[in-house]
Amino acid sequence: HWRGKSKFYCAGRCITGGEGECPIACLGGLSWASLATWICILVPSALYFAFVLPRQRQNAPALLVPTSLALFVATVFFLLATCCSDPGIIPPRKFVLATGNRAELAELMGYDLLGPTGEEPCGDPYMDAANMVPEALRQEGYRWCHTCQIIRPPRASHCKDCDHCVLRYDHHCPFVNNCVGQRNYHFFIGFTTVAIFLAMIVLPAILWTFSGDGE
């Protein structure tokens, strides 16, 4: 009953995928963009730690090695956390009905995802948008998703790449092979921040060393 394209591992604790652009089947559907992200982090870092740091260690500041290592570990951690965490997926109608957790979700979300009790969507997007969303919720910004057939809260949106709705949807990022939303946005910001600082240390050092100036 799950129609989304995301892949679930470790009993649902790890969620990733949904990227349809050039997926690599042997790597579980990993996209070329996501693979390029890992290459751009691991290859320069390997050159830096294997060849650059040993040459600079005697003249470098004492904090350079632990700082570089901490930034690398943090970059990998935040990238993995962004790639493999739930961005805030809202279950579709068929899944809610199949699992029988409608009341539990209504208590958690503060409203009934499926609309008024006894009402069923007819399949027409305009009719369902008018009939399935109570007026009180509509005035607060709640909208009907005709794909998932649920009422989604304000700032939630349907991701066409993953094919499900996401709470506080920001965007779908092919470079992390996942949506960025309410539950992993802080990981995404952490990744971009530490990756910038890592690049500011690693890339100039590599260019300086291999250009001959570091001899």
PDB file of C-alpha atoms in Angstrom, residues 101-173:
ATOM      1  CA  ASN A 101      -3.786   3.939  12.634  1.00  0.00           C
ATOM      2  CA  ARG A 102      -6.152   6.716  11.559  1.00  0.00           C
ATOM      3  CA  ALA A 103      -7.102   7.661  15.121  1.00  0.00           C
ATOM      4  CA  GLU A 104      -3.494   7.583  16.289  1.00  0.00           C
ATOM      5  CA  LEU A 105      -2.388   9.874  13.460  1.00  0.00           C
ATOM      6  CA  ALA A 106      -5.317  12.215  14.073  1.00  0.00           C
ATOM      7  CA  GLU A 107      -4.246  12.578  17.700  1.00  0.00           C
ATOM      8  CA  LEU A 108      -0.618  13.101  16.674  1.00  0.00           C
ATOM      9  CA  MET A 109      -1.312  15.615  13.895  1.00  0.00           C
ATOM     10  CA  GLY A 110      -4.170  17.406  15.630  1.00  0.00           C
ATOM     11  CA  TYR A 111      -6.642  16.744  12.789  1.00  0.00           C
ATOM     12  CA  ASP A 112      -7.914  13.831  10.677  1.00  0.00           C
ATOM     13  CA  LEU A 113      -5.604  13.293   7.701  1.00  0.00           C
ATOM     14  CA  LEU A 114      -8.319  11.511   5.732  1.00  0.00           C
ATOM     15  CA  GLY A 115     -10.965  14.225   6.018  1.00  0.00           C
ATOM     16  CA  PRO A 116     -14.445  14.140   7.539  1.00  0.00           C
ATOM     17  CA  THR A 117     -15.571  10.746   8.833  1.00  0.00           C
ATOM     18  CA  GLY A 118     -17.807   9.007   6.319  1.00  0.00           C
ATOM     19  CA  GLU A 119     -16.569  11.076   3.377  1.00  0.00           C
ATOM     20  CA  GLU A 120     -14.584   9.434   0.607  1.00  0.00           C
ATOM     21  CA  PRO A 121     -12.700  11.187  -2.221  1.00  0.00           C
ATOM     22  CA  CYS A 122     -14.342  10.930  -5.616  1.00  0.00           C
ATOM     23  CA  GLY A 123     -11.105  11.279  -7.578  1.00  0.00           C
ATOM     24  CA  ASP A 124     -11.818  14.715  -8.992  1.00  0.00           C
ATOM     25  CA  PRO A 125      -9.106  17.076  -7.651  1.00  0.00           C
ATOM     26  CA  TYR A 126     -11.378  20.135  -7.563  1.00  0.00           C
ATOM     27  CA  MET A 127     -14.342  18.360  -5.979  1.00  0.00           C
ATOM     28  CA  ASP A 128     -12.161  16.656  -3.395  1.00  0.00           C
ATOM     29  CA  ALA A 129     -10.369  19.910  -2.551  1.00  0.00           C
ATOM     30  CA  ALA A 130     -13.751  21.462  -1.820  1.00  0.00           C
ATOM     31  CA  ASN A 131     -15.441  18.536  -0.050  1.00  0.00           C
ATOM     32  CA  MET A 132     -12.664  16.745   1.830  1.00  0.00           C
ATOM     33  CA  VAL A 133     -11.103  19.723   3.641  1.00  0.00           C
ATOM     34  CA  PRO A 134     -13.233  21.279   6.412  1.00  0.00           C
ATOM     35  CA  GLU A 135     -13.643  25.033   6.079  1.00  0.00           C
ATOM     36  CA  ALA A 136     -11.913  25.696   9.399  1.00  0.00           C
ATOM     37  CA  LEU A 137      -8.791  23.833   8.257  1.00  0.00           C
ATOM     38  CA  ARG A 138      -8.894  25.436   4.806  1.00  0.00           C
ATOM     39  CA  GLN A 139      -8.789  28.899   6.332  1.00  0.00           C
ATOM     40  CA  GLU A 140      -5.666  27.904   8.268  1.00  0.00           C
ATOM     41  CA  GLY A 141      -3.857  26.854   5.081  1.00  0.00           C
ATOM     42  CA  TYR A 142      -4.567  23.108   5.000  1.00  0.00           C
ATOM     43  CA  ARG A 143      -4.823  21.705   1.483  1.00  0.00           C
ATOM     44  CA  TRP A 144      -5.968  18.477  -0.188  1.00  0.00           C
ATOM     45  CA  CYS A 145      -3.337  16.301  -1.897  1.00  0.00           C
ATOM     46  CA  HIS A 146      -5.086  14.481  -4.726  1.00  0.00           C
ATOM     47  CA  THR A 147      -2.130  12.106  -5.165  1.00  0.00           C
ATOM     48  CA  CYS A 148      -1.859  10.894  -1.556  1.00  0.00           C
ATOM     49  CA  GLN A 149      -5.573  11.601  -0.955  1.00  0.00           C
ATOM     50  CA  ILE A 150      -4.940  13.224   2.415  1.00  0.00           C
ATOM     51  CA  ILE A 151      -5.237  16.657   3.973  1.00  0.00           C
ATOM     52  CA  ARG A 152      -1.772  18.141   4.256  1.00  0.00           C
ATOM     53  CA  PRO A 153      -0.925  20.890   6.757  1.00  0.00           C
ATOM     54  CA  PRO A 154       0.463  24.353   5.892  1.00  0.00           C
ATOM     55  CA  ARG A 155       3.988  24.349   4.384  1.00  0.00           C
ATOM     56  CA  ALA A 156       3.717  20.640   3.574  1.00  0.00           C
ATOM     57  CA  SER A 157       4.016  19.726  -0.086  1.00  0.00           C
ATOM     58  CA  HIS A 158       4.012  16.688  -2.352  1.00  0.00           C
ATOM     59  CA  CYS A 159       7.447  15.702  -3.670  1.00  0.00           C
ATOM     60  CA  LYS A 160       7.215  14.506  -7.255  1.00  0.00           C
ATOM     61  CA  ASP A 161      10.563  12.695  -6.981  1.00  0.00           C
ATOM     62  CA  CYS A 162       9.682  10.662  -3.874  1.00  0.00           C
ATOM     63  CA  ASP A 163       5.925  10.644  -4.577  1.00  0.00           C
ATOM     64  CA  HIS A 164       4.725  11.434  -1.060  1.00  0.00           C
ATOM     65  CA  CYS A 165       3.917  14.487   1.032  1.00  0.00           C
ATOM     66  CA  VAL A 166       6.540  15.939   3.385  1.00  0.00           C
ATOM     67  CA  LEU A 167       6.034  18.174   6.421  1.00  0.00           C
ATOM     68  CA  ARG A 168       7.524  21.668   5.972  1.00  0.00           C
ATOM     69  CA  TYR A 169       8.873  20.590   2.592  1.00  0.00           C
ATOM     70  CA  ASP A 170      11.880  22.653   1.517  1.00  0.00           C
ATOM     71  CA  HIS A 171      13.101  20.862  -1.610  1.00  0.00           C
ATOM     72  CA  HIS A 172      14.190  17.518  -3.013  1.00  0.00           C
ATOM     73  CA  CYS A 173      17.978  17.379  -3.143  1.00  0.00           C
TER      74      CYS A 173
END
